[in-house]
């Protein structure tokens, strides 16, 4: 008789520990292009403060987003299991679309920021306009495809439940 889940957990933990120790050995020996020293791990509080100040607004935004999702899920759960299933299937589909939109946003803001930093304000403006048009066009086509194929997409998650498929298609 095996050890079950506990055995799998111990095997995972021990192999990850061994791999980690091997990786540290390679890094600290410095024979493969990277050489670390313990002195390299000394904290630079000026950089830590700057990173904190830059990242703090984004962390608040992500925390509020997580809190909002948690509250929304709590409210949806009060309507019953079918509603939770509809929301789960449809929101998974929407996440694919949102990821593409977030990718556009990150790419455009990076290129705009680089151009502003280089003093190319006109180019930054052109990149923003072209990026917005590309994003709008792509996401509009994708949104239309999701709308037209909503029942098929929802059925991918819950193939045997017509009520959830209909509700998810209506949601989308």
mmCIF file with all atom_site columns, C-alpha atoms in Angstrom:
data_model
loop_
_atom_site.group_PDB
_atom_site.id
_atom_site.type_symbol
_atom_site.label_atom_id
_atom_site.label_alt_id
_atom_site.label_comp_id
_atom_site.label_asym_id
_atom_site.label_entity_id
_atom_site.label_seq_id
_atom_site.pdbx_PDB_ins_code
_atom_site.Cartn_x
_atom_site.Cartn_y
_atom_site.Cartn_z
_atom_site.occupancy
_atom_site.B_iso_or_equiv
_atom_site.pdbx_formal_charge
_atom_site.auth_seq_id
_atom_site.auth_comp_id
_atom_site.auth_asym_id
_atom_site.auth_atom_id
_atom_site.pdbx_PDB_model_num
ATOM 1   C CA . UNK A 1 1   ? 0.000   0.000  0.000   1.00 0.00 ? 1   UNK A CA 1
ATOM 2   C CA . UNK A 1 2   ? 1.371   3.434  -0.998  1.00 0.00 ? 2   UNK A CA 1
ATOM 3   C CA . UNK A 1 3   ? 1.443   6.670  0.912   1.00 0.00 ? 3   UNK A CA 1
ATOM 4   C CA . UNK A 1 4   ? -1.227  8.364  -1.205  1.00 0.00 ? 4   UNK A CA 1
ATOM 5   C CA . UNK A 1 5   ? -1.461  12.141 -1.251  1.00 0.00 ? 5   UNK A CA 1
ATOM 6   C CA . UNK A 1 6   ? 1.043   12.512 1.611   1.00 0.00 ? 6   UNK A CA 1
ATOM 7   C CA . UNK A 1 7   ? 3.590   10.460 -0.320  1.00 0.00 ? 7   UNK A CA 1
ATOM 8   C CA . UNK A 1 8   ? 3.074   12.536 -3.460  1.00 0.00 ? 8   UNK A CA 1
ATOM 9   C CA . UNK A 1 9   ? 3.484   15.733 -1.434  1.00 0.00 ? 9   UNK A CA 1
ATOM 10  C CA . UNK A 1 10  ? 6.687   14.484 0.215   1.00 0.00 ? 10  UNK A CA 1
ATOM 11  C CA . UNK A 1 11  ? 8.100   13.352 -3.133  1.00 0.00 ? 11  UNK A CA 1
ATOM 12  C CA . UNK A 1 12  ? 7.313   16.725 -4.691  1.00 0.00 ? 12  UNK A CA 1
ATOM 13  C CA . UNK A 1 13  ? 8.803   18.647 -1.776  1.00 0.00 ? 13  UNK A CA 1
ATOM 14  C CA . UNK A 1 14  ? 11.975  16.569 -1.636  1.00 0.00 ? 14  UNK A CA 1
ATOM 15  C CA . UNK A 1 15  ? 12.649  16.698 -5.382  1.00 0.00 ? 15  UNK A CA 1
ATOM 16  C CA . UNK A 1 16  ? 12.051  20.455 -5.448  1.00 0.00 ? 16  UNK A CA 1
ATOM 17  C CA . UNK A 1 17  ? 14.454  20.883 -2.517  1.00 0.00 ? 17  UNK A CA 1
ATOM 18  C CA . UNK A 1 18  ? 17.127  18.809 -4.282  1.00 0.00 ? 18  UNK A CA 1
ATOM 19  C CA . UNK A 1 19  ? 16.661  20.768 -7.519  1.00 0.00 ? 19  UNK A CA 1
ATOM 20  C CA . UNK A 1 20  ? 16.862  24.046 -5.598  1.00 0.00 ? 20  UNK A CA 1
ATOM 21  C CA . UNK A 1 21  ? 20.103  23.031 -3.851  1.00 0.00 ? 21  UNK A CA 1
ATOM 22  C CA . UNK A 1 22  ? 21.572  21.898 -7.176  1.00 0.00 ? 22  UNK A CA 1
ATOM 23  C CA . UNK A 1 23  ? 20.585  25.229 -8.754  1.00 0.00 ? 23  UNK A CA 1
ATOM 24  C CA . UNK A 1 24  ? 22.176  27.197 -5.912  1.00 0.00 ? 24  UNK A CA 1
ATOM 25  C CA . UNK A 1 25  ? 25.329  25.130 -6.291  1.00 0.00 ? 25  UNK A CA 1
ATOM 26  C CA . UNK A 1 26  ? 25.543  25.948 -9.992  1.00 0.00 ? 26  UNK A CA 1
ATOM 27  C CA . UNK A 1 27  ? 24.890  29.649 -9.397  1.00 0.00 ? 27  UNK A CA 1
ATOM 28  C CA . UNK A 1 28  ? 27.360  30.054 -6.531  1.00 0.00 ? 28  UNK A CA 1
ATOM 29  C CA . UNK A 1 29  ? 30.158  28.128 -8.291  1.00 0.00 ? 29  UNK A CA 1
ATOM 30  C CA . UNK A 1 30  ? 29.922  30.541 -11.210 1.00 0.00 ? 30  UNK A CA 1
ATOM 31  C CA . UNK A 1 31  ? 31.098  28.149 -13.921 1.00 0.00 ? 31  UNK A CA 1
ATOM 32  C CA . UNK A 1 32  ? 28.067  28.617 -16.200 1.00 0.00 ? 32  UNK A CA 1
ATOM 33  C CA . UNK A 1 33  ? 27.976  32.356 -16.894 1.00 0.00 ? 33  UNK A CA 1
ATOM 34  C CA . UNK A 1 34  ? 26.358  33.468 -13.631 1.00 0.00 ? 34  UNK A CA 1
ATOM 35  C CA . UNK A 1 35  ? 28.316  33.918 -10.422 1.00 0.00 ? 35  UNK A CA 1
ATOM 36  C CA . UNK A 1 36  ? 26.507  34.849 -7.231  1.00 0.00 ? 36  UNK A CA 1
ATOM 37  C CA . UNK A 1 37  ? 28.090  35.849 -3.953  1.00 0.00 ? 37  UNK A CA 1
ATOM 38  C CA . UNK A 1 38  ? 26.394  36.284 -0.599  1.00 0.00 ? 38  UNK A CA 1
ATOM 39  C CA . UNK A 1 39  ? 27.324  39.989 -0.776  1.00 0.00 ? 39  UNK A CA 1
ATOM 40  C CA . UNK A 1 40  ? 25.048  40.248 -3.846  1.00 0.00 ? 40  UNK A CA 1
ATOM 41  C CA . UNK A 1 41  ? 22.070  39.610 -1.565  1.00 0.00 ? 41  UNK A CA 1
ATOM 42  C CA . UNK A 1 42  ? 22.626  42.736 0.538   1.00 0.00 ? 42  UNK A CA 1
ATOM 43  C CA . UNK A 1 43  ? 19.400  44.774 0.372   1.00 0.00 ? 43  UNK A CA 1
ATOM 44  C CA . UNK A 1 44  ? 19.535  48.170 -1.311  1.00 0.00 ? 44  UNK A CA 1
ATOM 45  C CA . UNK A 1 45  ? 16.893  50.099 0.601   1.00 0.00 ? 45  UNK A CA 1
ATOM 46  C CA . UNK A 1 46  ? 16.804  53.003 -1.865  1.00 0.00 ? 46  UNK A CA 1
ATOM 47  C CA . UNK A 1 47  ? 15.829  50.602 -4.665  1.00 0.00 ? 47  UNK A CA 1
ATOM 48  C CA . UNK A 1 48  ? 13.382  48.769 -2.423  1.00 0.00 ? 48  UNK A CA 1
ATOM 49  C CA . UNK A 1 49  ? 11.700  52.075 -1.479  1.00 0.00 ? 49  UNK A CA 1
ATOM 50  C CA . UNK A 1 50  ? 11.522  53.167 -5.123  1.00 0.00 ? 50  UNK A CA 1
ATOM 51  C CA . UNK A 1 51  ? 10.064  49.803 -6.227  1.00 0.00 ? 51  UNK A CA 1
ATOM 52  C CA . UNK A 1 52  ? 7.535   49.989 -3.402  1.00 0.00 ? 52  UNK A CA 1
ATOM 53  C CA . UNK A 1 53  ? 6.467   53.518 -4.355  1.00 0.00 ? 53  UNK A CA 1
ATOM 54  C CA . UNK A 1 54  ? 6.124   52.540 -8.012  1.00 0.00 ? 54  UNK A CA 1
ATOM 55  C CA . UNK A 1 55  ? 4.302   49.283 -7.312  1.00 0.00 ? 55  UNK A CA 1
ATOM 56  C CA . UNK A 1 56  ? 2.048   50.395 -4.465  1.00 0.00 ? 56  UNK A CA 1
ATOM 57  C CA . UNK A 1 57  ? -0.749  51.901 -6.613  1.00 0.00 ? 57  UNK A CA 1
ATOM 58  C CA . UNK A 1 58  ? -0.852  48.773 -8.784  1.00 0.00 ? 58  UNK A CA 1
ATOM 59  C CA . UNK A 1 59  ? -1.007  46.547 -5.704  1.00 0.00 ? 59  UNK A CA 1
ATOM 60  C CA . UNK A 1 60  ? -3.948  48.549 -4.354  1.00 0.00 ? 60  UNK A CA 1
ATOM 61  C CA . UNK A 1 61  ? -5.684  48.228 -7.728  1.00 0.00 ? 61  UNK A CA 1
ATOM 62  C CA . UNK A 1 62  ? -5.153  44.460 -7.808  1.00 0.00 ? 62  UNK A CA 1
ATOM 63  C CA . UNK A 1 63  ? -6.344  44.145 -4.196  1.00 0.00 ? 63  UNK A CA 1
ATOM 64  C CA . UNK A 1 64  ? -9.516  46.081 -4.984  1.00 0.00 ? 64  UNK A CA 1
ATOM 65  C CA . UNK A 1 65  ? -10.083 43.949 -8.075  1.00 0.00 ? 65  UNK A CA 1
ATOM 66  C CA . UNK A 1 66  ? -9.725  40.753 -6.024  1.00 0.00 ? 66  UNK A CA 1
ATOM 67  C CA . UNK A 1 67  ? -12.046 42.135 -3.358  1.00 0.00 ? 67  UNK A CA 1
ATOM 68  C CA . UNK A 1 68  ? -14.601 43.077 -6.017  1.00 0.00 ? 68  UNK A CA 1
ATOM 69  C CA . UNK A 1 69  ? -14.482 39.610 -7.562  1.00 0.00 ? 69  UNK A CA 1
ATOM 70  C CA . UNK A 1 70  ? -14.869 38.041 -4.132  1.00 0.00 ? 70  UNK A CA 1
ATOM 71  C CA . UNK A 1 71  ? -17.908 40.208 -3.345  1.00 0.00 ? 71  UNK A CA 1
ATOM 72  C CA . UNK A 1 72  ? -19.428 39.556 -6.766  1.00 0.00 ? 72  UNK A CA 1
ATOM 73  C CA . UNK A 1 73  ? -18.968 35.799 -6.327  1.00 0.00 ? 73  UNK A CA 1
ATOM 74  C CA . UNK A 1 74  ? -20.549 36.030 -2.872  1.00 0.00 ? 74  UNK A CA 1
ATOM 75  C CA . UNK A 1 75  ? -23.573 37.821 -4.349  1.00 0.00 ? 75  UNK A CA 1
ATOM 76  C CA . UNK A 1 76  ? -23.869 35.402 -7.261  1.00 0.00 ? 76  UNK A CA 1
ATOM 77  C CA . UNK A 1 77  ? -23.691 32.433 -4.895  1.00 0.00 ? 77  UNK A CA 1
ATOM 78  C CA . UNK A 1 78  ? -26.803 33.712 -3.149  1.00 0.00 ? 78  UNK A CA 1
ATOM 79  C CA . UNK A 1 79  ? -28.775 32.942 -6.346  1.00 0.00 ? 79  UNK A CA 1
ATOM 80  C CA . UNK A 1 80  ? -27.926 29.229 -6.288  1.00 0.00 ? 80  UNK A CA 1
ATOM 81  C CA . UNK A 1 81  ? -25.676 26.693 -7.936  1.00 0.00 ? 81  UNK A CA 1
ATOM 82  C CA . UNK A 1 82  ? -27.008 27.090 -11.480 1.00 0.00 ? 82  UNK A CA 1
ATOM 83  C CA . UNK A 1 83  ? -26.265 30.810 -11.414 1.00 0.00 ? 83  UNK A CA 1
ATOM 84  C CA . UNK A 1 84  ? -22.769 30.151 -10.054 1.00 0.00 ? 84  UNK A CA 1
ATOM 85  C CA . UNK A 1 85  ? -22.170 27.631 -12.859 1.00 0.00 ? 85  UNK A CA 1
ATOM 86  C CA . UNK A 1 86  ? -23.433 30.115 -15.475 1.00 0.00 ? 86  UNK A CA 1
ATOM 87  C CA . UNK A 1 87  ? -21.194 32.845 -14.096 1.00 0.00 ? 87  UNK A CA 1
ATOM 88  C CA . UNK A 1 88  ? -18.189 30.503 -13.881 1.00 0.00 ? 88  UNK A CA 1
ATOM 89  C CA . UNK A 1 89  ? -18.463 29.239 -17.458 1.00 0.00 ? 89  UNK A CA 1
ATOM 90  C CA . UNK A 1 90  ? -19.197 32.636 -18.990 1.00 0.00 ? 90  UNK A CA 1
ATOM 91  C CA . UNK A 1 91  ? -16.553 34.491 -16.999 1.00 0.00 ? 91  UNK A CA 1
ATOM 92  C CA . UNK A 1 92  ? -13.917 31.957 -18.066 1.00 0.00 ? 92  UNK A CA 1
ATOM 93  C CA . UNK A 1 93  ? -14.774 32.722 -21.686 1.00 0.00 ? 93  UNK A CA 1
ATOM 94  C CA . UNK A 1 94  ? -14.661 36.471 -21.024 1.00 0.00 ? 94  UNK A CA 1
ATOM 95  C CA . UNK A 1 95  ? -11.256 36.113 -19.351 1.00 0.00 ? 95  UNK A CA 1
ATOM 96  C CA . UNK A 1 96  ? -9.784  34.957 -22.664 1.00 0.00 ? 96  UNK A CA 1
ATOM 97  C CA . UNK A 1 97  ? -11.047 38.135 -24.318 1.00 0.00 ? 97  UNK A CA 1
ATOM 98  C CA . UNK A 1 98  ? -9.880  40.287 -21.404 1.00 0.00 ? 98  UNK A CA 1
ATOM 99  C CA . UNK A 1 99  ? -6.395  38.782 -21.475 1.00 0.00 ? 99  UNK A CA 1
ATOM 100 C CA . UNK A 1 100 ? -6.042  39.864 -25.086 1.00 0.00 ? 100 UNK A CA 1
ATOM 101 C CA . UNK A 1 101 ? -7.200  43.375 -24.179 1.00 0.00 ? 101 UNK A CA 1
ATOM 102 C CA . UNK A 1 102 ? -4.768  43.539 -21.260 1.00 0.00 ? 102 UNK A CA 1
ATOM 103 C CA . UNK A 1 103 ? -1.987  42.387 -23.569 1.00 0.00 ? 103 UNK A CA 1
ATOM 104 C CA . UNK A 1 104 ? -2.775  45.183 -26.015 1.00 0.00 ? 104 UNK A CA 1
ATOM 105 C CA . UNK A 1 105 ? -2.861  47.674 -23.161 1.00 0.00 ? 105 UNK A CA 1
ATOM 106 C CA . UNK A 1 106 ? 0.489   46.590 -21.757 1.00 0.00 ? 106 UNK A CA 1
ATOM 107 C CA . UNK A 1 107 ? 2.183   46.567 -25.156 1.00 0.00 ? 107 UNK A CA 1
ATOM 108 C CA . UNK A 1 108 ? 0.820   49.959 -26.164 1.00 0.00 ? 108 UNK A CA 1
ATOM 109 C CA . UNK A 1 109 ? 1.660   51.592 -22.841 1.00 0.00 ? 109 UNK A CA 1
ATOM 110 C CA . UNK A 1 110 ? 5.206   50.208 -22.996 1.00 0.00 ? 110 UNK A CA 1
ATOM 111 C CA . UNK A 1 111 ? 5.860   51.583 -26.476 1.00 0.00 ? 111 UNK A CA 1
ATOM 112 C CA . UNK A 1 112 ? 4.175   54.907 -25.669 1.00 0.00 ? 112 UNK A CA 1
ATOM 113 C CA . UNK A 1 113 ? 6.243   55.197 -22.484 1.00 0.00 ? 113 UNK A CA 1
ATOM 114 C CA . UNK A 1 114 ? 9.478   54.449 -24.340 1.00 0.00 ? 114 UNK A CA 1
ATOM 115 C CA . UNK A 1 115 ? 8.680   57.116 -26.908 1.00 0.00 ? 115 UNK A CA 1
ATOM 116 C CA . UNK A 1 116 ? 7.764   59.683 -24.264 1.00 0.00 ? 116 UNK A CA 1
ATOM 117 C CA . UNK A 1 117 ? 11.000  58.878 -22.433 1.00 0.00 ? 117 UNK A CA 1
ATOM 118 C CA . UNK A 1 118 ? 12.957  59.349 -25.658 1.00 0.00 ? 118 UNK A CA 1
ATOM 119 C CA . UNK A 1 119 ? 11.232  62.677 -26.272 1.00 0.00 ? 119 UNK A CA 1
ATOM 120 C CA . UNK A 1 120 ? 9.269   61.417 -29.299 1.00 0.00 ? 120 UNK A CA 1
ATOM 121 C CA . UNK A 1 121 ? 5.900   62.835 -28.225 1.00 0.00 ? 121 UNK A CA 1
ATOM 122 C CA . UNK A 1 122 ? 4.406   62.816 -31.735 1.00 0.00 ? 122 UNK A CA 1
ATOM 123 C CA . UNK A 1 123 ? 5.387   59.188 -32.232 1.00 0.00 ? 123 UNK A CA 1
ATOM 124 C CA . UNK A 1 124 ? 3.986   58.295 -28.807 1.00 0.00 ? 124 UNK A CA 1
ATOM 125 C CA . UNK A 1 125 ? 0.696   59.899 -29.810 1.00 0.00 ? 125 UNK A CA 1
ATOM 126 C CA . UNK A 1 126 ? 0.635   58.000 -33.122 1.00 0.00 ? 126 UNK A CA 1
ATOM 127 C CA . UNK A 1 127 ? 1.400   54.713 -31.349 1.00 0.00 ? 127 UNK A CA 1
ATOM 128 C CA . UNK A 1 128 ? -1.446  55.349 -28.898 1.00 0.00 ? 128 UNK A CA 1
ATOM 129 C CA . UNK A 1 129 ? -3.946  56.086 -31.683 1.00 0.00 ? 129 UNK A CA 1
ATOM 130 C CA . UNK A 1 130 ? -2.861  53.152 -33.864 1.00 0.00 ? 130 UNK A CA 1
ATOM 131 C CA . UNK A 1 131 ? -2.785  50.844 -30.847 1.00 0.00 ? 131 UNK A CA 1
ATOM 132 C CA . UNK A 1 132 ? -6.250  51.926 -29.746 1.00 0.00 ? 132 UNK A CA 1
ATOM 133 C CA . UNK A 1 133 ? -7.603  51.309 -33.247 1.00 0.00 ? 133 UNK A CA 1
ATOM 134 C CA . UNK A 1 134 ? -5.949  47.885 -33.454 1.00 0.00 ? 134 UNK A CA 1
ATOM 135 C CA . UNK A 1 135 ? -7.196  46.955 -30.010 1.00 0.00 ? 135 UNK A CA 1
ATOM 136 C CA . UNK A 1 136 ? -10.739 48.165 -30.717 1.00 0.00 ? 136 UNK A CA 1
ATOM 137 C CA . UNK A 1 137 ? -10.878 46.355 -34.071 1.00 0.00 ? 137 UNK A CA 1
ATOM 138 C CA . UNK A 1 138 ? -9.464  43.087 -32.787 1.00 0.00 ? 138 UNK A CA 1
ATOM 139 C CA . UNK A 1 139 ? -11.575 43.017 -29.640 1.00 0.00 ? 139 UNK A CA 1
ATOM 140 C CA . UNK A 1 140 ? -14.712 43.981 -31.583 1.00 0.00 ? 140 UNK A CA 1
ATOM 141 C CA . UNK A 1 141 ? -14.239 41.055 -33.961 1.00 0.00 ? 141 UNK A CA 1
ATOM 142 C CA . UNK A 1 142 ? -13.472 38.725 -31.063 1.00 0.00 ? 142 UNK A CA 1
ATOM 143 C CA . UNK A 1 143 ? -16.506 40.011 -29.136 1.00 0.00 ? 143 UNK A CA 1
ATOM 144 C CA . UNK A 1 144 ? -18.716 39.415 -32.163 1.00 0.00 ? 144 UNK A CA 1
ATOM 145 C CA . UNK A 1 145 ? -17.356 35.864 -32.509 1.00 0.00 ? 145 UNK A CA 1
ATOM 146 C CA . UNK A 1 146 ? -18.004 35.173 -28.822 1.00 0.00 ? 146 UNK A CA 1
ATOM 147 C CA . UNK A 1 147 ? -21.539 36.558 -29.136 1.00 0.00 ? 147 UNK A CA 1
ATOM 148 C CA . UNK A 1 148 ? -22.279 34.479 -32.251 1.00 0.00 ? 148 UNK A CA 1
ATOM 149 C CA . UNK A 1 149 ? -20.841 31.257 -30.831 1.00 0.00 ? 149 UNK A CA 1
ATOM 150 C CA . UNK A 1 150 ? -21.821 31.762 -27.174 1.00 0.00 ? 150 UNK A CA 1
ATOM 151 C CA . UNK A 1 151 ? -23.871 28.548 -26.777 1.00 0.00 ? 151 UNK A CA 1
ATOM 152 C CA . UNK A 1 152 ? -21.079 26.435 -28.278 1.00 0.00 ? 152 UNK A CA 1
ATOM 153 C CA . UNK A 1 153 ? -18.463 28.088 -26.070 1.00 0.00 ? 153 UNK A CA 1
ATOM 154 C CA . UNK A 1 154 ? -20.495 27.620 -22.887 1.00 0.00 ? 154 UNK A CA 1
ATOM 155 C CA . UNK A 1 155 ? -21.258 24.005 -23.856 1.00 0.00 ? 155 UNK A CA 1
ATOM 156 C CA . UNK A 1 156 ? -17.502 23.391 -23.851 1.00 0.00 ? 156 UNK A CA 1
ATOM 157 C CA . UNK A 1 157 ? -17.584 23.882 -20.062 1.00 0.00 ? 157 UNK A CA 1
ATOM 158 C CA . UNK A 1 158 ? -20.950 22.257 -19.302 1.00 0.00 ? 158 UNK A CA 1
ATOM 159 C CA . UNK A 1 159 ? -21.927 20.040 -22.247 1.00 0.00 ? 159 UNK A CA 1
ATOM 160 C CA . UNK A 1 160 ? -24.809 18.246 -20.541 1.00 0.00 ? 160 UNK A CA 1
ATOM 161 C CA . UNK A 1 161 ? -26.808 21.102 -19.003 1.00 0.00 ? 161 UNK A CA 1
ATOM 162 C CA . UNK A 1 162 ? -29.117 23.087 -21.314 1.00 0.00 ? 162 UNK A CA 1
ATOM 163 C CA . UNK A 1 163 ? -30.123 25.560 -18.562 1.00 0.00 ? 163 UNK A CA 1
ATOM 164 C CA . UNK A 1 164 ? -26.524 26.558 -17.918 1.00 0.00 ? 164 UNK A CA 1
ATOM 165 C CA . UNK A 1 165 ? -25.745 26.714 -21.646 1.00 0.00 ? 165 UNK A CA 1
ATOM 166 C CA . UNK A 1 166 ? -28.738 29.022 -22.238 1.00 0.00 ? 166 UNK A CA 1
ATOM 167 C CA . UNK A 1 167 ? -27.925 31.188 -19.212 1.00 0.00 ? 167 UNK A CA 1
ATOM 168 C CA . UNK A 1 168 ? -24.241 31.405 -20.122 1.00 0.00 ? 168 UNK A CA 1
ATOM 169 C CA . UNK A 1 169 ? -25.055 32.317 -23.723 1.00 0.00 ? 169 UNK A CA 1
ATOM 170 C CA . UNK A 1 170 ? -27.402 35.050 -22.457 1.00 0.00 ? 170 UNK A CA 1
ATOM 171 C CA . UNK A 1 171 ? -24.652 36.306 -20.114 1.00 0.00 ? 171 UNK A CA 1
ATOM 172 C CA . UNK A 1 172 ? -22.200 36.545 -23.014 1.00 0.00 ? 172 UNK A CA 1
#
